[in-house]
Short mmCIF file of C-alpha atoms in Angstrom, two decimals:
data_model
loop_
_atom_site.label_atom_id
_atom_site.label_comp_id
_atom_site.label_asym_id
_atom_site.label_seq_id
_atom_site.Cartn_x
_atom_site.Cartn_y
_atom_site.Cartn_z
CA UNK A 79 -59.48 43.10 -16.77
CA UNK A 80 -60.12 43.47 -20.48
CA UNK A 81 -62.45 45.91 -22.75
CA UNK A 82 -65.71 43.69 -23.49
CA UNK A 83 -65.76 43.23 -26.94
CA UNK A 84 -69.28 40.60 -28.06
CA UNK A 85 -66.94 39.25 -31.12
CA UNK A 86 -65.01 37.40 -28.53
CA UNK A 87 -67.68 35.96 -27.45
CA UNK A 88 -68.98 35.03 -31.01
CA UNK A 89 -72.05 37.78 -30.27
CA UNK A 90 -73.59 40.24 -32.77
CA UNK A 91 -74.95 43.75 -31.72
CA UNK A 92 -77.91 43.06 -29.98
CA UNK A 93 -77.21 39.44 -28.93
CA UNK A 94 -78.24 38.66 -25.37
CA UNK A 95 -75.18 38.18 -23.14
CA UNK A 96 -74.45 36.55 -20.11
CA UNK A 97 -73.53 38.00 -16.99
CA UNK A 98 -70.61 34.92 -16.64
CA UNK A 99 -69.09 32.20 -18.23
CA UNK A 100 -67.58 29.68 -17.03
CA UNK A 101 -65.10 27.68 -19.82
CA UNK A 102 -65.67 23.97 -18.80
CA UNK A 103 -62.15 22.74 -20.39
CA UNK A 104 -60.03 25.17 -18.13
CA UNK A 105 -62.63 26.28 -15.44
CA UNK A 106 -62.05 30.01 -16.29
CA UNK A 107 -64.88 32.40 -14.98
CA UNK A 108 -65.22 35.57 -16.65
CA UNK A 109 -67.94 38.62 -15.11
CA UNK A 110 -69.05 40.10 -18.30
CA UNK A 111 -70.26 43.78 -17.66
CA UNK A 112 -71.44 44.88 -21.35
CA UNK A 113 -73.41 47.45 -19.69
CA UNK A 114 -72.27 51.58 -19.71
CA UNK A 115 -72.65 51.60 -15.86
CA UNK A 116 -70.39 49.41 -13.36
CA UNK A 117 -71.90 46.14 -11.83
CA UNK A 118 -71.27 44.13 -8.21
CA UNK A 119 -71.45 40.58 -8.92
CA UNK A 120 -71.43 37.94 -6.14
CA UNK A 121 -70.33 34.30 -6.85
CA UNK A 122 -70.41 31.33 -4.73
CA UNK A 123 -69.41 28.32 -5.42
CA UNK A 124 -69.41 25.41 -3.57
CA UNK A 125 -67.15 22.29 -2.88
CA UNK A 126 -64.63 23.62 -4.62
CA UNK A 127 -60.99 25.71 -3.82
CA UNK A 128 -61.21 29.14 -5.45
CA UNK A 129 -57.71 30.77 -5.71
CA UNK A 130 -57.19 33.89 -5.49
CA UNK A 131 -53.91 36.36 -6.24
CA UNK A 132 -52.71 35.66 -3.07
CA UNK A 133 -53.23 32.02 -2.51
CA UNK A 134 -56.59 30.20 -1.38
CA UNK A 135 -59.81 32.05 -0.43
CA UNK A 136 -61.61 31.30 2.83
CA UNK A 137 -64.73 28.84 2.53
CA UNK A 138 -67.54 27.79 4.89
CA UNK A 139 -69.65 25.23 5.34
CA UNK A 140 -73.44 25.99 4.59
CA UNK A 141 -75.87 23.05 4.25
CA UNK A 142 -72.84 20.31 4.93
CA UNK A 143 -71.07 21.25 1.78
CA UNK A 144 -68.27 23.69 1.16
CA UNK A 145 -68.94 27.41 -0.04
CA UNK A 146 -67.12 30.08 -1.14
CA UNK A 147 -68.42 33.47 -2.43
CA UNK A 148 -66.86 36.39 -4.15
CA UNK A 149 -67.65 39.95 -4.36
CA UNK A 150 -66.19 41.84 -7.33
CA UNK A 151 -67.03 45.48 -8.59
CA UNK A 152 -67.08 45.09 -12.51
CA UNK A 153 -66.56 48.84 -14.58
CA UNK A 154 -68.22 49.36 -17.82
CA UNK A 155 -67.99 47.69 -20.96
CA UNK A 156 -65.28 45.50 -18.91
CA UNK A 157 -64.69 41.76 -18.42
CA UNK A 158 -62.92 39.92 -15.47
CA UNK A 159 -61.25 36.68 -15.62
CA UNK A 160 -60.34 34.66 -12.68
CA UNK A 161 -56.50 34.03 -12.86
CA UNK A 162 -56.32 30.13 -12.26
CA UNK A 163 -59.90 29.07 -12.45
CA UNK A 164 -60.66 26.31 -9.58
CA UNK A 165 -59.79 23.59 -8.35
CA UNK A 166 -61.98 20.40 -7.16
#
């Protein structure tokens, strides 16, 4: 959890910005909350193993593929990264 700051994101005041972003060279996710009120974001993600802190999150199948979803409460002017990214 870091302080959301739109330079490390190369964004001027004013610039749109994205609820997530995902880094395609590491598979990183970060929830972006540049609001001044906290956010729930919910993720899935699907044929793919999403680790968590404490080792692999449960999945499902839904539609004959693989799904995962996440629930996390965002504060603030606060950014989230997941720890490991996923794996295929």
């Amino acid at each position: 959890v870091d302080a959301f700051d739109e330079a490390e994101f190369g964004l001027g005041p004013g610039d749109a910005v994205p609820d997530l972003s995902l880094d395609p060279d590491d598979g990183v996710l970060t929830l972006i909350n540049a609001s001044d009120a906290p956010r729930a974001y919910h993720v899935s993600v699907r044929d793919v193993s999403v680790v968590g802190r404490l080792g692999p999150l449960p999945s499902r199948v839904c539609g004959g593929r693989r799904c995962t979803t996440v629930s996390v409460a965002v504060g603030p002017r606060t950014t989230v990264l997941s720890p490991r990214g996923y794996a295929a």
